[in-house]
């Protein structure tokens, strides 16, 4: 399984960015809109088994978005944060991929990403609403994170209109 990345230009054309011969952290978005478990499929292929579906079998349903919850301080230039997680509780109603738990220590030796919050809904607008509520209901105490920043971005009129660029 591999990943091809493209950027959508202002001219509505797609521009190739990179290819990785592995799953990207965003694979959960594809899983949510296709119903496929890509990690399972990757393991099947690694064991010499064929995929149990054809390209024509893949159906896309709904709109999915992934947020990366990071131990960083948006008010200080997104400076990475370290410390002990005093309390962690994932929001209900969304997929949260994480290894966080009460008492774990976030060290400076790794990437600052703590969790991925993913939502799927029939429309982009509904998906955005689900993610805003998830940011508000996720409990992360003990160190600063970008949860509030993510909620504000999701509610920004330019973002909601889908009119963002890489300079947003």
Coordinates of C-alpha atoms in Angstrom, one line a residue, residues 7-147:
X7 CA -2.1 19.8 -4.0
X8 CA -5.2 21.4 -5.5
X9 CA -4.2 24.6 -7.2
X10 CA -6.2 27.8 -7.5
X11 CA -6.7 26.8 -11.2
X12 CA -8.5 23.6 -9.8
X13 CA -5.7 21.4 -11.3
X14 CA -4.0 18.8 -9.2
X15 CA -0.2 19.0 -8.7
X16 CA 1.9 15.9 -7.7
X17 CA 3.7 16.5 -4.4
X18 CA 5.2 13.1 -3.3
X19 CA 4.8 9.4 -3.1
X20 CA 5.4 7.2 -0.1
X21 CA 5.5 3.4 -0.1
X22 CA 3.7 3.2 3.2
X23 CA 0.5 4.4 4.7
X24 CA 0.4 8.0 5.7
X25 CA -1.1 9.2 9.0
X26 CA -4.2 10.3 7.0
X27 CA -5.1 6.8 6.0
X28 CA -8.0 6.9 8.5
X29 CA -9.8 9.4 6.3
X30 CA -9.8 6.9 3.4
X31 CA -10.9 4.2 5.8
X32 CA -13.9 6.3 7.0
X33 CA -15.2 7.1 3.5
X34 CA -14.6 3.7 2.0
X35 CA -15.2 1.3 4.9
X36 CA -11.9 -0.4 4.2
X37 CA -9.4 -1.2 6.8
X38 CA -6.2 -0.3 5.0
X39 CA -3.9 -1.6 7.7
X40 CA -5.6 -5.0 7.4
X41 CA -5.2 -4.9 3.7
X42 CA -1.5 -4.0 3.9
X43 CA -0.9 -6.9 6.3
X44 CA -2.8 -9.3 3.9
X45 CA -0.6 -8.2 1.0
X46 CA 2.6 -8.5 3.2
X47 CA 1.5 -12.2 3.8
X48 CA 1.2 -12.8 0.1
X49 CA -2.6 -12.8 0.1
X50 CA -4.6 -10.9 -2.5
X51 CA -6.8 -8.0 -1.8
X52 CA -10.3 -9.1 -1.2
X53 CA -11.8 -6.4 -3.4
X54 CA -11.3 -4.8 -6.8
X55 CA -10.9 -1.1 -7.6
X56 CA -14.4 -1.1 -9.0
X57 CA -15.7 -2.3 -5.6
X58 CA -14.6 0.9 -3.8
X59 CA -17.4 3.3 -3.0
X60 CA -16.9 6.7 -1.4
X61 CA -19.5 7.8 1.1
X62 CA -19.7 11.1 3.0
X63 CA -17.0 13.5 3.9
X64 CA -14.2 12.8 6.4
X65 CA -11.6 15.1 8.0
X66 CA -8.7 14.4 10.3
X67 CA -7.3 16.7 12.9
X68 CA -3.8 16.3 14.5
X69 CA -3.8 17.1 18.2
X70 CA -0.3 18.3 19.1
X71 CA 1.4 19.2 22.3
X72 CA 2.2 22.7 21.2
X73 CA 1.3 26.2 22.3
X74 CA -0.3 28.2 19.4
X75 CA 0.1 31.4 21.4
X76 CA 3.8 31.0 21.5
X77 CA 4.5 30.2 17.8
X78 CA 3.4 26.6 18.1
X79 CA 6.3 25.9 20.5
X80 CA 6.3 22.1 21.3
X81 CA 5.2 21.3 24.9
X82 CA 6.4 18.6 27.2
X83 CA 5.1 17.3 30.5
X84 CA 2.8 14.8 32.2
X85 CA -0.7 14.2 31.0
X86 CA -2.8 14.8 34.1
X87 CA -6.1 13.7 32.4
X88 CA -7.0 12.4 29.0
X89 CA -10.5 11.7 27.7
X90 CA -11.3 11.3 24.0
X91 CA -14.5 12.9 22.8
X92 CA -17.4 10.6 22.0
X93 CA -18.8 10.1 18.5
X94 CA -15.5 10.4 16.6
X95 CA -12.6 8.2 15.9
X96 CA -9.6 9.0 18.0
X97 CA -6.3 7.3 17.3
X98 CA -3.8 7.8 20.2
X99 CA -1.7 6.1 22.8
X100 CA -2.4 8.8 25.4
X101 CA -3.5 7.8 28.9
X102 CA -3.5 9.5 32.3
X103 CA 0.0 10.0 33.7
X104 CA 1.9 9.4 30.5
X105 CA 4.8 11.7 29.8
X106 CA 5.2 13.7 26.6
X107 CA 9.0 14.1 26.1
X108 CA 11.0 16.3 23.8
X109 CA 12.4 13.3 22.0
X110 CA 9.5 12.6 19.6
X111 CA 7.1 14.4 17.3
X112 CA 4.6 16.6 19.1
X113 CA 1.5 14.8 17.6
X114 CA -0.5 13.3 20.5
X115 CA -3.6 12.1 18.8
X116 CA -5.6 12.1 15.6
X117 CA -9.3 12.9 15.7
X118 CA -11.3 11.9 12.7
X119 CA -14.9 12.4 11.8
X120 CA -17.1 11.4 8.9
X121 CA -20.5 12.8 8.0
X122 CA -22.8 13.1 5.0
X123 CA -21.5 16.6 4.2
X124 CA -18.4 18.7 4.8
X125 CA -20.4 21.2 6.9
X126 CA -21.7 18.4 9.1
X127 CA -18.2 17.0 9.4
X128 CA -16.9 20.3 10.5
X129 CA -19.6 20.7 13.2
X130 CA -18.8 17.2 14.5
X131 CA -15.1 18.1 14.7
X132 CA -15.7 21.4 16.5
X133 CA -17.7 19.6 19.1
X134 CA -15.0 16.9 19.4
X135 CA -12.4 19.6 20.1
X136 CA -14.6 21.1 22.8
X137 CA -15.3 17.7 24.4
X138 CA -11.8 16.3 24.3
X139 CA -10.1 16.6 27.7
X140 CA -6.3 17.0 27.8
X141 CA -5.0 18.4 31.0
X142 CA -1.3 18.8 32.1
X143 CA 0.2 20.4 29.0
X144 CA -0.8 22.9 26.3
X145 CA -2.2 21.6 23.0
X146 CA -3.6 23.0 19.8
X147 CA -7.2 21.8 20.5

